[in-house]
mmCIF file of C-alpha atoms in Angstrom:
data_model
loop_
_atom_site.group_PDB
_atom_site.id
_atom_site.type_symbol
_atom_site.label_atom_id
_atom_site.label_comp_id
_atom_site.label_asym_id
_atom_site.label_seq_id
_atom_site.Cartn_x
_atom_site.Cartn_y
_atom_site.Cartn_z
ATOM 1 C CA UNK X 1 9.726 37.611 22.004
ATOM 2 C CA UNK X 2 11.550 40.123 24.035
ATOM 3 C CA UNK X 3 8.976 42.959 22.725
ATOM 4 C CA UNK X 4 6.030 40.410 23.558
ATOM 5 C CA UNK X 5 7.140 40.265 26.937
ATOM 6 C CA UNK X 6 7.795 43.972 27.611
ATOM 7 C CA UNK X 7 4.298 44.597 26.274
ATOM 8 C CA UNK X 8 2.877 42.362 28.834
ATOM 9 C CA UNK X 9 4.635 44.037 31.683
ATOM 10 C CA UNK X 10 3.163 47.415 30.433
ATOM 11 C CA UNK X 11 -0.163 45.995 30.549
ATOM 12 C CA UNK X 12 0.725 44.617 34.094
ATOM 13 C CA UNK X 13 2.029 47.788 35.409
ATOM 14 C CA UNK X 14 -1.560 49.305 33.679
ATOM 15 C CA UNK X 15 -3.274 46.268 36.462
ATOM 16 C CA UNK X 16 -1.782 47.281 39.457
ATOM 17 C CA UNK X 17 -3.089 51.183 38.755
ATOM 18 C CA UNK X 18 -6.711 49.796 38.387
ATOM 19 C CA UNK X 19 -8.060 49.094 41.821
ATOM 20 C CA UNK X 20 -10.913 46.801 40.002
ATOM 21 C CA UNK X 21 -8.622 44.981 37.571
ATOM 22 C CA UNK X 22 -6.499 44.224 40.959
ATOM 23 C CA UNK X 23 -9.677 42.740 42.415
ATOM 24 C CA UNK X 24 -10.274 40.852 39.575
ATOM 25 C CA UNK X 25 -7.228 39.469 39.449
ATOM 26 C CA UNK X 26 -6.835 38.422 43.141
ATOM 27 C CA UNK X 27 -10.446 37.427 43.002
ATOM 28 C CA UNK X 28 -9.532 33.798 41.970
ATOM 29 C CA UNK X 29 -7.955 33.088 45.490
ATOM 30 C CA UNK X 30 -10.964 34.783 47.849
ATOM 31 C CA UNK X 31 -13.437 32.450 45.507
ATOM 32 C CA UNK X 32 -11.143 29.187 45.923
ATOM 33 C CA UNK X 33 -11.505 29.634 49.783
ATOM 34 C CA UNK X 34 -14.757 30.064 49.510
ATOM 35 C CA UNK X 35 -15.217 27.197 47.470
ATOM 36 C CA UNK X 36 -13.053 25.212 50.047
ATOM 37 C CA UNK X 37 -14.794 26.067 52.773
ATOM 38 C CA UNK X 38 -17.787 27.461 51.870
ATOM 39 C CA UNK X 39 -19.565 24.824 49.739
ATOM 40 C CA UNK X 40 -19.043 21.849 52.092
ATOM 41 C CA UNK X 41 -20.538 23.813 55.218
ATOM 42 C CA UNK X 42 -23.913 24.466 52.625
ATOM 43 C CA UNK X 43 -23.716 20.666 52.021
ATOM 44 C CA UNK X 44 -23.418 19.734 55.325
ATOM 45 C CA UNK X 45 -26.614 21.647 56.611
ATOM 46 C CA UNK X 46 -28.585 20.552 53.092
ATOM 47 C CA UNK X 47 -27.730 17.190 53.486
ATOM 48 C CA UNK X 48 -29.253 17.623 57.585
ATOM 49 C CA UNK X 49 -31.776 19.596 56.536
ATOM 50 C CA UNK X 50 -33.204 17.356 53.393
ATOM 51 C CA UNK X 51 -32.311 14.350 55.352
ATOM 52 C CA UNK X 52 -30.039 12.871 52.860
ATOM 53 C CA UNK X 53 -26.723 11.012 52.835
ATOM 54 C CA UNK X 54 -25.498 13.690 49.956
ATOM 55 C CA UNK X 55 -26.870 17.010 48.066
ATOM 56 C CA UNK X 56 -23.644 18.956 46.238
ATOM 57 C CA UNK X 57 -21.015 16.375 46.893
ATOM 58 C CA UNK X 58 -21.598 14.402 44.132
ATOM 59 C CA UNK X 59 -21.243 17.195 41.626
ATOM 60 C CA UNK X 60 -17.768 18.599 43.378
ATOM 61 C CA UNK X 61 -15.589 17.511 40.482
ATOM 62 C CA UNK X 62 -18.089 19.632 38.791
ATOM 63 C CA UNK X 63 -17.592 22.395 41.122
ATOM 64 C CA UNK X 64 -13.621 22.049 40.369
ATOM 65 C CA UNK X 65 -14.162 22.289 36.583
ATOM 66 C CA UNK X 66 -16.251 25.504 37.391
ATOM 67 C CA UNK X 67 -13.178 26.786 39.364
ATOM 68 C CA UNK X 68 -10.485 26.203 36.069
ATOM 69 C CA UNK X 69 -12.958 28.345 34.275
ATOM 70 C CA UNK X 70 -13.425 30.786 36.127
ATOM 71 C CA UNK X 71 -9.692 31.463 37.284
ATOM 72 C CA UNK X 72 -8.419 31.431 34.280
ATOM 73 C CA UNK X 73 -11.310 33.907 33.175
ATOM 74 C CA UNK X 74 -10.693 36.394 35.584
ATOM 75 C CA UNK X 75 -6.885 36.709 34.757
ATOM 76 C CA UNK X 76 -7.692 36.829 30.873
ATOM 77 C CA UNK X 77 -10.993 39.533 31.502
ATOM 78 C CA UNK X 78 -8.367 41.962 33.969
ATOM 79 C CA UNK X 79 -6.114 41.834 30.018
ATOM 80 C CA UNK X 80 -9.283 42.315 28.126
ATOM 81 C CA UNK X 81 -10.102 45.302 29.980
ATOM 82 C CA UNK X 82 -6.804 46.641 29.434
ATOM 83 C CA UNK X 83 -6.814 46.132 26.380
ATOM 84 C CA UNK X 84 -10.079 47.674 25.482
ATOM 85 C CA UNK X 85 -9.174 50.785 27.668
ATOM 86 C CA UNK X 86 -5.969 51.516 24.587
ATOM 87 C CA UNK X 87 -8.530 51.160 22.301
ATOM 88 C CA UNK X 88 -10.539 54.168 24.508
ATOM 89 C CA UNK X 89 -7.467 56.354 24.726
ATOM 90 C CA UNK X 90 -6.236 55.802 20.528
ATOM 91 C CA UNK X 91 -3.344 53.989 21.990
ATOM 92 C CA UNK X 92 -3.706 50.594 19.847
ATOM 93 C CA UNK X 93 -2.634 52.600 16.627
ATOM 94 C CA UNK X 94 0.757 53.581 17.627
ATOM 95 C CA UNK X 95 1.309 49.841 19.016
ATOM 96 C CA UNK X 96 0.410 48.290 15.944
ATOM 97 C CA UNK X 97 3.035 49.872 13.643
ATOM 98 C CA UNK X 98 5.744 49.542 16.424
ATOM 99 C CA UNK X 99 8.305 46.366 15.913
ATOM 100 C CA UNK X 100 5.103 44.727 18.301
ATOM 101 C CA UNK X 101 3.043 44.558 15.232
ATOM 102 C CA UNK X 102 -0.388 42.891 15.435
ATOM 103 C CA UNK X 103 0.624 39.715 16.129
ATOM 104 C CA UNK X 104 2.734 40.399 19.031
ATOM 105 C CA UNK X 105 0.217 42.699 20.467
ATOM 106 C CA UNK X 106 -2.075 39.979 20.719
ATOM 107 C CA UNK X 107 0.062 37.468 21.992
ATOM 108 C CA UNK X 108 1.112 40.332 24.305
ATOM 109 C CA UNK X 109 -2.577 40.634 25.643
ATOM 110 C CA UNK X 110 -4.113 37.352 24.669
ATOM 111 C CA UNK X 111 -1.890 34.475 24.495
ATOM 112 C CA UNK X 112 0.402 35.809 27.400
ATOM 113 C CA UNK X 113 -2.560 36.399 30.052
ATOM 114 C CA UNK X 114 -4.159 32.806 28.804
ATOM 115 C CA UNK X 115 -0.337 30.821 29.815
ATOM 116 C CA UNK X 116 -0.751 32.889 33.027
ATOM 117 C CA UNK X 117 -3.685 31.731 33.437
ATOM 118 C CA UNK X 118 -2.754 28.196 33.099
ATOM 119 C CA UNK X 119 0.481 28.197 35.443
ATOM 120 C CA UNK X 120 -2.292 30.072 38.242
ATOM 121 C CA UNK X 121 -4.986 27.445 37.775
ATOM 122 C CA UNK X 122 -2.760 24.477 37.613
ATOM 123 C CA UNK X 123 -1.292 26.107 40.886
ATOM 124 C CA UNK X 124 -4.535 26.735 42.620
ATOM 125 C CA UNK X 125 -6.811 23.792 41.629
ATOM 126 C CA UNK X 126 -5.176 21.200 43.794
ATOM 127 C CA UNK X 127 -5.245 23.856 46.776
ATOM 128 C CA UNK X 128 -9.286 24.510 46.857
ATOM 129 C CA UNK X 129 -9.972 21.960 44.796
ATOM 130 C CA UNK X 130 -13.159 19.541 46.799
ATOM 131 C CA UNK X 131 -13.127 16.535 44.823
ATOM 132 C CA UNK X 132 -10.637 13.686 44.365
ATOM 133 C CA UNK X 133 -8.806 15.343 41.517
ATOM 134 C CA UNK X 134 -5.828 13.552 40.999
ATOM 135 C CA UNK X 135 -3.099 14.983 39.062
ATOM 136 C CA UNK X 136 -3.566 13.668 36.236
ATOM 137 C CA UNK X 137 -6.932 15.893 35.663
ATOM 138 C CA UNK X 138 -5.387 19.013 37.100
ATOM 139 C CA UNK X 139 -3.077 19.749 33.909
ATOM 140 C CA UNK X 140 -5.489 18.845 30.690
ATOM 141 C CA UNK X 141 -8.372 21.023 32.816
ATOM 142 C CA UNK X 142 -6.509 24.245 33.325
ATOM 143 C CA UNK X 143 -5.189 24.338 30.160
ATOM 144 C CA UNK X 144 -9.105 23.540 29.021
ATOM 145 C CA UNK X 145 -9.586 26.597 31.409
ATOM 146 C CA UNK X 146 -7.167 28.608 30.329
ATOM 147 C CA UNK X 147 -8.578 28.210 26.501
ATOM 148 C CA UNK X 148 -12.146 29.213 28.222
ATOM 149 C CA UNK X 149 -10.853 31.940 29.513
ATOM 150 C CA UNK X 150 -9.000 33.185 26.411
ATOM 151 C CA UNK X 151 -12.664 32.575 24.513
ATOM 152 C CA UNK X 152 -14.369 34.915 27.407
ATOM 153 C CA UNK X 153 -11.593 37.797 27.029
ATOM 154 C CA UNK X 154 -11.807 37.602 22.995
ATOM 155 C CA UNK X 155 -15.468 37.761 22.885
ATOM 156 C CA UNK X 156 -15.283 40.989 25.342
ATOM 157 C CA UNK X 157 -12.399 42.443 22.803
ATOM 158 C CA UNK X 158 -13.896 41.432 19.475
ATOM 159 C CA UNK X 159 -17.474 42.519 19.996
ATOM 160 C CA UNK X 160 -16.893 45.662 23.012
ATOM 161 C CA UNK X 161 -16.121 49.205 22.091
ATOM 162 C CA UNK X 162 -15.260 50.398 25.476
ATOM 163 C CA UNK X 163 -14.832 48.860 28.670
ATOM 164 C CA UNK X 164 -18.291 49.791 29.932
ATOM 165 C CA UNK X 165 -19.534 47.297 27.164
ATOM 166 C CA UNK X 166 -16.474 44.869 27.698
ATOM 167 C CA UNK X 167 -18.511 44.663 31.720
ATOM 168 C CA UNK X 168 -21.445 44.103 29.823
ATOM 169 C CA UNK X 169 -20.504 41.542 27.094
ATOM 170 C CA UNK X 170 -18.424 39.413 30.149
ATOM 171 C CA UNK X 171 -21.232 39.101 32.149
ATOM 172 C CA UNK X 172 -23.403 37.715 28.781
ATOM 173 C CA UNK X 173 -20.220 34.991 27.810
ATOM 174 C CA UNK X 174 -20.340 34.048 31.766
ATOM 175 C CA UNK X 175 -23.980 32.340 30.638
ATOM 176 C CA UNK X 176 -21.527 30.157 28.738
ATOM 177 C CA UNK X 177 -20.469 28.386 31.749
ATOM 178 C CA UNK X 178 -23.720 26.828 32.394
ATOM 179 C CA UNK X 179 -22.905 24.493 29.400
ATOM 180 C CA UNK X 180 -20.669 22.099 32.046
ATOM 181 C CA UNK X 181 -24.202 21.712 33.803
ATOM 182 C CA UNK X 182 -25.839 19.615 31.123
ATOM 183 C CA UNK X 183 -24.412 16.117 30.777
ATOM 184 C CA UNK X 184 -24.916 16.114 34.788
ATOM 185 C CA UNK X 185 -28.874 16.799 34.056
ATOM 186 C CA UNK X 186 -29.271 15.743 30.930
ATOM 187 C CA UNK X 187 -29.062 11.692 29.910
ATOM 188 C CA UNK X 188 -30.271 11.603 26.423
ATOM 189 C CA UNK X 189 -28.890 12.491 23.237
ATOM 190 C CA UNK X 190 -30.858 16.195 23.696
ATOM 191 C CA UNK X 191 -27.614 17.093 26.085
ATOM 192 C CA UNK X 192 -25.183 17.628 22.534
ATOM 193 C CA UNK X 193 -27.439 20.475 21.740
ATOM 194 C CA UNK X 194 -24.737 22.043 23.907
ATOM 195 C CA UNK X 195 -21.721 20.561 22.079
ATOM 196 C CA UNK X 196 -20.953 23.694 20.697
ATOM 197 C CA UNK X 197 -20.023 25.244 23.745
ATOM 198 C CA UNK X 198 -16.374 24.104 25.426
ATOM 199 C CA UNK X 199 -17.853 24.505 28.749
ATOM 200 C CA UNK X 200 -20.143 21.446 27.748
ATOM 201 C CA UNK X 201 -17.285 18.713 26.837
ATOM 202 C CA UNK X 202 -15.691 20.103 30.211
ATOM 203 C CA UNK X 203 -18.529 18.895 32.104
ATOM 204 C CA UNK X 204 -19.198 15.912 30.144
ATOM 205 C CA UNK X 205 -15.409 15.039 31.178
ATOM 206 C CA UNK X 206 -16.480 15.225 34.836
ATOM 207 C CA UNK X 207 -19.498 13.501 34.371
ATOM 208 C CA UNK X 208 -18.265 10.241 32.563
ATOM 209 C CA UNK X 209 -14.828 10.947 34.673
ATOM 210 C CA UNK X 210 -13.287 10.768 31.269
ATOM 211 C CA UNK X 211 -10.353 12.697 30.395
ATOM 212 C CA UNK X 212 -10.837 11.909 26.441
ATOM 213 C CA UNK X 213 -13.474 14.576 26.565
ATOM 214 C CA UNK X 214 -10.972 17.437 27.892
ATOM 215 C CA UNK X 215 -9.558 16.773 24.307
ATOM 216 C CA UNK X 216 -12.640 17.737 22.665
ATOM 217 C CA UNK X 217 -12.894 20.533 24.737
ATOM 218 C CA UNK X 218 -9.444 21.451 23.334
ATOM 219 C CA UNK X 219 -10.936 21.076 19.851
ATOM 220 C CA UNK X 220 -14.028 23.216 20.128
ATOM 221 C CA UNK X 221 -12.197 25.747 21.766
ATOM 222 C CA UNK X 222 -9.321 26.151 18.902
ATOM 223 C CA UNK X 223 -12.293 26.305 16.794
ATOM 224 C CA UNK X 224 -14.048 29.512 18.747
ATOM 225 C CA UNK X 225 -10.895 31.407 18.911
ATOM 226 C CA UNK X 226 -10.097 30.904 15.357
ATOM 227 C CA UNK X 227 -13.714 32.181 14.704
ATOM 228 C CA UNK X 228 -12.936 35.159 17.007
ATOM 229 C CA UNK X 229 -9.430 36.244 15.549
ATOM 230 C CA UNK X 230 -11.451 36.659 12.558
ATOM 231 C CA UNK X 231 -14.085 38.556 14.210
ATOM 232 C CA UNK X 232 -11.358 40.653 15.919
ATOM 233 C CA UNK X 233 -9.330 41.734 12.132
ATOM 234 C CA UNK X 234 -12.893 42.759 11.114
ATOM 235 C CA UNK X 235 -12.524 45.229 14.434
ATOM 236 C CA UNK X 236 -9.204 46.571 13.236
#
């Protein structure tokens, strides 16, 4: 564990020399307030302008299940990236056969960023969230986030040779999001032509203000990133 940990704090140290992975990282907060902030001005002048009582608020618990995601995704892309930049400079080799081994070099730059990325969202969801959330939501959807965002930096490391296509390959699994959308516009049975996607049973949790279908979400994502480990020993 020890090793796992002093891995990490290399790939931390690696952050703070990368102005953009700093960005990225720090970008969580600068979206939050304008989420906070931001969002309810827009609503306020839609709802004047379209003369009704209500345009985005009733979709803000969406909105906060947007937020989980994308937290934890930017604190799990910044350790993609770093990851993917050893793999540009030969680096991975020699970490591989050190006492880190394979398995503790992806715990070191998977499983690590993913728990920080729970402990942030958990933090920063009640703070910007705009719904209701009570606190009994915030836990089960950051750690639904956090598995999101674990999915998003494994797709960038399994199927990216270098960071330029890691940029690329994020902004493609982003599209993944939009799965949280359709139980809020779709009624019928047509809407579990998404169920594949995690995004979707996060959104379908919001949308029947169920917290049974966080579980699911829990479920479908241990099923992508056992797909994706796979994916990623075919890489090494």
């Amino acid at each position: 564990m020890r090793t796992i940990l002093l891995s990490a704090s290399q790939m931390v140290r690696i952050m703070r020399r990368d102005k953009m992975l700093l960005v990225i990282c720090f970008a969580p907060i600068l979206i939050g307030i304008l989420f906070r902030f931001g969002i309810p001005l827009v609503e306020q002048v839609l709802a004047k302008w379209l003369g009704a009582p209500s345009v985005i608020a009733p979709y803000y618990q969406l909105v906060d299940a947007f937020y989980a995601m994308l937290t934890s995704t930017m604190f799990c892309l910044a350790a993609a990236m770093v990851t993917l930049e050893e793999f540009d400079d030969k680096t991975v080799s020699s970490l591989l056969v050190s006492p880190l081994a394979k398995e503790g070099y992806l715990a070191s730059r998977l499983c690590i960023p993913a728990v920080a990325a729970f402990l942030f969202t958990a933090v920063l969801l009640p703070i910007f969230k705009l719904s209701s959330l009570s606190g009994l939501w915030v836990i089960p959807l950051a750690a639904a986030g956090a598995l999101y965002g674990l999915i998003v930096s494994m797709l960038v490391v399994a199927f990216s040779a270098n960071k330029l296509e890691g940029v690329a390959i994020s902004k493609l699994a982003s599209v993944l999001t939009l799965g949280a959308v359709v139980p809020h516009v779709i009624v019928g049975a047509e809407q579990y032509a998404a169920a594949p996607l995690p995004s979707f049973w996060i959104g379908k949790a919001t949308a029947e203000n169920d917290l049974l279908f966080l579980l699911v979400a829990l479920m479908v994502s241990g099923a992508w990133i056992l797909l994706l480990l796979k994916r990623y020993a075919q890489k090494q």
